[in-house]
Short mmCIF file of C-alpha atoms in Angstrom, two decimals:
data_model
loop_
_atom_site.label_atom_id
_atom_site.label_comp_id
_atom_site.label_asym_id
_atom_site.label_seq_id
_atom_site.Cartn_x
_atom_site.Cartn_y
_atom_site.Cartn_z
CA UNK A 1 85.87 134.04 153.53
CA UNK A 2 88.00 131.22 153.70
CA UNK A 3 90.71 131.08 151.22
CA UNK A 4 90.90 127.72 148.57
CA UNK A 5 94.40 127.06 147.73
CA UNK A 6 95.33 126.36 143.82
CA UNK A 7 96.08 123.05 145.13
CA UNK A 8 92.44 122.29 146.45
CA UNK A 9 91.06 124.10 143.28
CA UNK A 10 92.86 121.45 141.02
CA UNK A 11 90.34 118.67 139.90
CA UNK A 12 92.51 115.50 139.35
CA UNK A 13 91.89 114.81 135.82
CA UNK A 14 90.03 111.42 134.82
CA UNK A 15 91.85 108.38 134.06
CA UNK A 16 91.00 107.72 130.31
CA UNK A 17 89.12 104.54 130.24
CA UNK A 18 91.13 101.35 128.80
CA UNK A 19 89.66 101.70 124.95
CA UNK A 20 90.43 105.58 124.88
CA UNK A 21 93.99 104.80 126.53
CA UNK A 22 94.42 102.22 123.97
CA UNK A 23 93.43 104.48 121.14
CA UNK A 24 95.76 107.12 122.03
CA UNK A 25 98.80 104.76 122.66
CA UNK A 26 97.67 103.10 119.36
CA UNK A 27 98.05 106.46 117.60
CA UNK A 28 101.30 107.03 118.64
CA UNK A 29 102.95 103.95 117.89
CA UNK A 30 101.32 104.40 114.23
CA UNK A 31 102.74 107.90 114.19
CA UNK A 32 106.38 106.56 115.61
CA UNK A 33 106.61 104.02 112.58
CA UNK A 34 106.16 106.97 109.89
CA UNK A 35 103.31 104.87 107.92
CA UNK A 36 101.82 106.42 104.76
CA UNK A 37 98.38 107.09 104.79
CA UNK A 38 95.97 107.98 102.24
CA UNK A 39 94.07 104.76 101.23
CA UNK A 40 91.11 105.15 102.98
CA UNK A 41 92.46 106.91 106.19
CA UNK A 42 94.28 110.41 106.37
CA UNK A 43 96.44 109.72 109.42
CA UNK A 44 97.70 107.69 112.32
CA UNK A 45 94.78 108.55 114.36
CA UNK A 46 92.05 107.23 111.44
CA UNK A 47 94.18 104.00 111.23
CA UNK A 48 93.97 103.43 114.76
CA UNK A 49 90.34 104.20 115.07
CA UNK A 50 89.44 101.70 112.26
CA UNK A 51 91.56 99.18 113.53
CA UNK A 52 89.69 99.40 116.82
CA UNK A 53 86.46 99.43 115.54
CA UNK A 54 87.10 96.03 113.63
CA UNK A 55 88.74 94.87 116.61
CA UNK A 56 85.54 95.73 118.81
CA UNK A 57 83.33 93.99 115.76
CA UNK A 58 81.22 97.23 114.80
CA UNK A 59 79.32 97.37 111.98
CA UNK A 60 80.14 101.22 111.72
CA UNK A 61 82.86 103.55 112.31
CA UNK A 62 84.35 104.19 115.82
CA UNK A 63 82.17 106.70 117.54
CA UNK A 64 83.40 108.59 120.85
CA UNK A 65 80.70 106.81 122.98
CA UNK A 66 82.72 103.30 122.04
CA UNK A 67 85.33 104.59 124.07
CA UNK A 68 84.01 104.39 127.16
CA UNK A 69 83.81 100.60 127.58
CA UNK A 70 86.29 98.24 128.94
CA UNK A 71 88.81 95.98 127.03
CA UNK A 72 87.62 92.44 126.57
CA UNK A 73 91.11 90.09 126.18
CA UNK A 74 89.89 88.93 123.04
CA UNK A 75 89.27 92.52 121.40
CA UNK A 76 92.68 93.94 122.83
CA UNK A 77 94.01 90.49 121.35
CA UNK A 78 92.58 91.29 117.71
CA UNK A 79 93.63 95.08 117.99
CA UNK A 80 96.82 94.47 118.94
CA UNK A 81 97.32 91.80 116.14
CA UNK A 82 96.21 94.38 113.38
CA UNK A 83 98.36 96.80 114.50
CA UNK A 84 101.52 94.78 114.58
CA UNK A 85 100.60 93.90 111.18
CA UNK A 86 99.86 97.50 109.90
CA UNK A 87 103.26 98.60 111.46
CA UNK A 88 105.48 95.39 110.43
CA UNK A 89 103.68 94.50 106.88
CA UNK A 90 102.89 98.04 106.01
CA UNK A 91 99.37 96.98 104.89
CA UNK A 92 96.48 99.59 104.37
CA UNK A 93 94.17 99.52 107.70
CA UNK A 94 91.64 98.76 104.75
CA UNK A 95 92.69 95.82 103.79
CA UNK A 96 93.39 94.89 107.56
CA UNK A 97 89.37 95.30 108.13
CA UNK A 98 87.93 94.54 104.75
CA UNK A 99 85.75 97.35 105.18
CA UNK A 100 85.66 101.18 103.81
CA UNK A 101 83.14 103.64 103.39
CA UNK A 102 83.04 105.33 99.83
CA UNK A 103 80.51 108.42 98.72
CA UNK A 104 78.42 106.98 101.81
CA UNK A 105 78.02 103.54 101.15
CA UNK A 106 79.96 100.66 102.94
CA UNK A 107 81.96 98.59 100.99
CA UNK A 108 83.95 94.89 101.30
CA UNK A 109 87.17 95.49 99.82
CA UNK A 110 90.44 93.04 99.74
CA UNK A 111 93.70 93.06 98.01
CA UNK A 112 92.02 92.09 94.67
CA UNK A 113 91.33 95.97 94.21
CA UNK A 114 92.50 99.09 94.59
CA UNK A 115 91.11 100.52 97.99
CA UNK A 116 88.28 103.19 97.06
CA UNK A 117 89.50 106.64 97.28
CA UNK A 118 89.10 108.79 94.31
CA UNK A 119 87.67 112.25 94.56
CA UNK A 120 85.13 111.50 92.23
CA UNK A 121 82.77 110.66 95.08
CA UNK A 122 82.16 114.09 95.50
CA UNK A 123 80.89 114.10 91.72
CA UNK A 124 78.38 111.40 92.46
CA UNK A 125 77.38 112.92 95.32
CA UNK A 126 76.08 116.06 93.46
CA UNK A 127 74.76 113.97 90.76
CA UNK A 128 77.25 115.54 88.68
CA UNK A 129 75.65 118.54 88.37
CA UNK A 130 75.88 120.99 86.84
CA UNK A 131 77.22 119.31 83.64
CA UNK A 132 74.33 117.01 83.50
CA UNK A 133 70.58 116.89 84.00
CA UNK A 134 69.84 114.16 86.22
CA UNK A 135 66.50 113.63 85.60
CA UNK A 136 67.65 112.87 82.07
CA UNK A 137 70.32 109.97 83.01
CA UNK A 138 69.55 106.50 81.88
CA UNK A 139 72.87 104.97 81.07
CA UNK A 140 75.91 104.92 83.02
CA UNK A 141 79.47 103.15 82.50
CA UNK A 142 82.36 102.91 85.36
CA UNK A 143 85.39 101.59 83.01
CA UNK A 144 87.77 100.07 85.56
CA UNK A 145 85.57 99.51 88.14
CA UNK A 146 87.46 97.31 90.86
CA UNK A 147 85.70 96.98 93.63
CA UNK A 148 82.41 98.59 92.01
CA UNK A 149 82.77 101.93 94.45
CA UNK A 150 82.22 104.08 91.59
CA UNK A 151 79.59 101.92 90.04
CA UNK A 152 77.57 101.47 92.74
CA UNK A 153 77.53 104.79 94.17
CA UNK A 154 76.29 106.19 90.57
CA UNK A 155 73.36 103.43 90.76
CA UNK A 156 72.40 104.87 94.07
CA UNK A 157 72.82 108.49 93.08
CA UNK A 158 70.66 107.98 89.91
CA UNK A 159 67.85 105.32 90.67
CA UNK A 160 66.27 105.48 87.57
CA UNK A 161 69.85 104.51 85.31
CA UNK A 162 71.35 101.49 84.47
CA UNK A 163 75.03 101.24 85.23
CA UNK A 164 77.71 98.96 83.29
CA UNK A 165 80.47 98.35 85.85
CA UNK A 166 83.51 96.95 83.51
CA UNK A 167 86.58 95.54 84.33
CA UNK A 168 89.22 93.31 82.60
CA UNK A 169 90.06 91.65 85.75
CA UNK A 170 87.84 88.80 86.69
CA UNK A 171 88.90 88.83 90.21
CA UNK A 172 88.02 92.35 90.89
CA UNK A 173 84.75 91.68 89.15
CA UNK A 174 84.20 88.81 91.97
CA UNK A 175 84.78 91.76 94.58
CA UNK A 176 82.32 94.09 92.92
CA UNK A 177 79.84 91.43 92.92
CA UNK A 178 80.23 90.97 96.38
CA UNK A 179 79.11 94.47 97.12
CA UNK A 180 76.70 94.93 94.37
CA UNK A 181 74.82 91.97 96.35
CA UNK A 182 74.94 93.61 99.45
CA UNK A 183 73.40 96.73 98.22
CA UNK A 184 70.83 95.30 96.79
CA UNK A 185 71.81 96.27 93.21
CA UNK A 186 72.21 93.14 91.02
CA UNK A 187 68.93 94.33 88.92
CA UNK A 188 70.48 97.87 87.82
CA UNK A 189 74.58 97.11 87.82
CA UNK A 190 75.56 95.04 85.20
CA UNK A 191 79.49 93.49 85.55
CA UNK A 192 81.00 93.36 82.35
CA UNK A 193 84.33 91.83 81.74
CA UNK A 194 85.73 94.02 79.23
CA UNK A 195 89.30 95.72 78.22
CA UNK A 196 87.67 99.13 78.29
CA UNK A 197 85.21 99.66 75.34
CA UNK A 198 85.85 96.23 73.64
CA UNK A 199 82.67 94.64 75.51
CA UNK A 200 80.36 97.32 74.74
CA UNK A 201 80.07 97.56 71.07
CA UNK A 202 76.51 99.24 70.18
CA UNK A 203 76.18 100.65 73.85
CA UNK A 204 75.92 104.45 74.62
CA UNK A 205 75.82 106.26 77.75
CA UNK A 206 74.79 109.94 79.38
CA UNK A 207 77.69 109.53 81.67
CA UNK A 208 81.12 107.65 81.07
CA UNK A 209 83.35 107.64 84.52
CA UNK A 210 86.88 106.27 84.81
CA UNK A 211 89.63 106.16 87.44
CA UNK A 212 91.80 103.84 85.42
CA UNK A 213 95.70 103.20 85.93
CA UNK A 214 97.77 106.22 85.32
CA UNK A 215 101.11 105.52 87.30
CA UNK A 216 103.93 105.35 85.13
CA UNK A 217 106.93 102.94 85.46
CA UNK A 218 109.32 105.83 87.41
CA UNK A 219 106.60 106.93 89.68
CA UNK A 220 105.76 103.38 90.35
CA UNK A 221 108.72 102.77 91.35
CA UNK A 222 108.88 105.52 94.19
CA UNK A 223 105.56 104.71 95.66
CA UNK A 224 105.68 103.75 99.40
CA UNK A 225 105.53 99.96 100.20
CA UNK A 226 101.60 100.62 101.26
CA UNK A 227 101.06 100.49 97.27
CA UNK A 228 102.76 97.39 97.25
CA UNK A 229 99.47 95.74 98.64
CA UNK A 230 97.31 97.00 95.57
CA UNK A 231 97.15 95.45 92.45
CA UNK A 232 99.87 96.27 90.17
CA UNK A 233 97.59 96.16 86.91
CA UNK A 234 95.10 98.68 88.61
CA UNK A 235 97.83 101.57 89.44
CA UNK A 236 100.42 101.10 86.29
CA UNK A 237 99.69 101.87 82.50
CA UNK A 238 102.70 102.03 80.57
CA UNK A 239 106.12 103.91 80.80
CA UNK A 240 104.23 107.10 81.14
CA UNK A 241 101.25 106.44 82.88
CA UNK A 242 99.38 107.50 79.86
CA UNK A 243 98.19 103.90 78.26
CA UNK A 244 94.59 103.62 79.53
CA UNK A 245 94.15 107.91 79.03
CA UNK A 246 94.62 107.36 75.71
CA UNK A 247 92.57 104.42 75.15
CA UNK A 248 89.64 106.45 76.80
CA UNK A 249 89.98 109.51 74.86
CA UNK A 250 89.74 107.63 71.24
CA UNK A 251 86.97 105.40 72.39
CA UNK A 252 84.47 107.54 74.43
CA UNK A 253 82.64 109.38 71.88
CA UNK A 254 81.54 106.33 70.20
CA UNK A 255 79.64 105.57 73.39
CA UNK A 256 78.69 108.74 74.55
CA UNK A 257 74.88 110.08 74.01
CA UNK A 258 74.96 113.57 72.40
CA UNK A 259 74.67 115.49 75.55
CA UNK A 260 77.07 112.61 77.52
CA UNK A 261 80.02 114.00 79.39
CA UNK A 262 83.46 111.68 80.13
CA UNK A 263 84.76 112.47 83.49
CA UNK A 264 88.33 110.63 84.10
CA UNK A 265 90.61 110.64 87.05
CA UNK A 266 94.47 110.99 85.86
CA UNK A 267 95.88 112.14 89.06
CA UNK A 268 99.85 112.98 88.85
CA UNK A 269 99.72 112.76 85.11
CA UNK A 270 97.73 115.93 84.49
CA UNK A 271 100.56 117.84 83.09
CA UNK A 272 101.18 115.37 80.54
CA UNK A 273 97.40 115.00 79.56
CA UNK A 274 97.35 118.44 78.86
CA UNK A 275 100.66 118.61 76.83
CA UNK A 276 99.63 115.54 74.40
CA UNK A 277 96.05 116.72 74.02
CA UNK A 278 96.28 120.53 73.70
CA UNK A 279 93.43 120.41 71.10
CA UNK A 280 90.99 119.50 73.98
CA UNK A 281 89.44 121.83 76.16
CA UNK A 282 89.64 120.16 79.43
CA UNK A 283 87.77 121.53 82.76
CA UNK A 284 89.82 120.40 85.36
CA UNK A 285 87.45 119.61 88.29
CA UNK A 286 88.18 121.17 91.79
CA UNK A 287 87.08 119.23 95.15
CA UNK A 288 85.80 120.86 98.89
CA UNK A 289 87.25 117.54 100.31
CA UNK A 290 90.68 117.38 98.49
CA UNK A 291 91.98 115.35 95.63
CA UNK A 292 92.48 116.62 91.87
CA UNK A 293 93.38 115.48 88.58
CA UNK A 294 90.05 114.90 87.26
CA UNK A 295 89.00 116.21 83.81
CA UNK A 296 85.61 116.34 82.37
CA UNK A 297 84.89 116.49 78.47
CA UNK A 298 81.52 116.69 77.14
CA UNK A 299 80.59 114.81 73.83
CA UNK A 300 80.50 117.91 71.80
CA UNK A 301 83.79 118.75 72.62
CA UNK A 302 85.32 115.65 71.65
CA UNK A 303 83.41 115.71 68.40
CA UNK A 304 84.96 118.97 67.67
CA UNK A 305 88.44 117.68 68.46
CA UNK A 306 88.06 115.18 65.65
CA UNK A 307 88.05 111.92 68.72
CA UNK A 308 85.23 110.07 67.05
CA UNK A 309 87.33 107.22 65.30
CA UNK A 310 87.94 103.69 66.59
CA UNK A 311 90.48 103.36 69.06
CA UNK A 312 92.85 100.16 69.61
CA UNK A 313 90.89 99.24 72.93
CA UNK A 314 87.63 98.50 71.00
#
């Protein structure tokens, strides 16, 4: 039998297609730049893929099959420009593409609103079970709606419900309006300009959900540069980060149905919330895809703890 040398048996590695190689190089550049992730992307490869999809003008996330094609000079130029801004200006990738996905839906996003990333998406996808009967839900409120991500995802998850998407910022509501129109939800999602409960007199909901501002002064000062591109008012909430949470807890019962639930994300202020409200039996939720600092309370629990009085935010 003829011997075959080790050299002969080796197969040459295929030369990466231009797009695949460009993606690899971009990932390395982003890694060397020591950027911060967490604004809709988790790592350098995610950022590179999002920027490449935008440069290729795809209407969906980048897929493996997209890497086989050749670069046009125009697409390569767009990609380079996006990478430059991501690295030099520390702009989160989502703001460069104006597109992200939340709870399975595509959204338009710009610097008028926070980038959607709340773990509450998992609750929406599970239709808030087992804490509510999904078939009985008719009214939902999303306080501090921003891009409308939570309100719109909830409207799709509960097709028999009407949703109030509430925000004090007219610019944020303008972005939410774009997304509401794109998803065809104008009939069931109402945009309300209101400082929390102030514009909701007499309304009651089966679910009140909120991802409000919860960053304190000291924490805000130490945030990575990427956060500076997000609206400060949507992040900061008083010296200790608790201003919005206090308003929500004080006013929620007046707007919940008897079996309604309140779901609020408080992030790193979880310990402060527990310390300030020891009388409340917070249920701190866990998530398969990561994230935390989200509590759930029922109307009954709020009532038993004496939280039925009118709040300053009403």
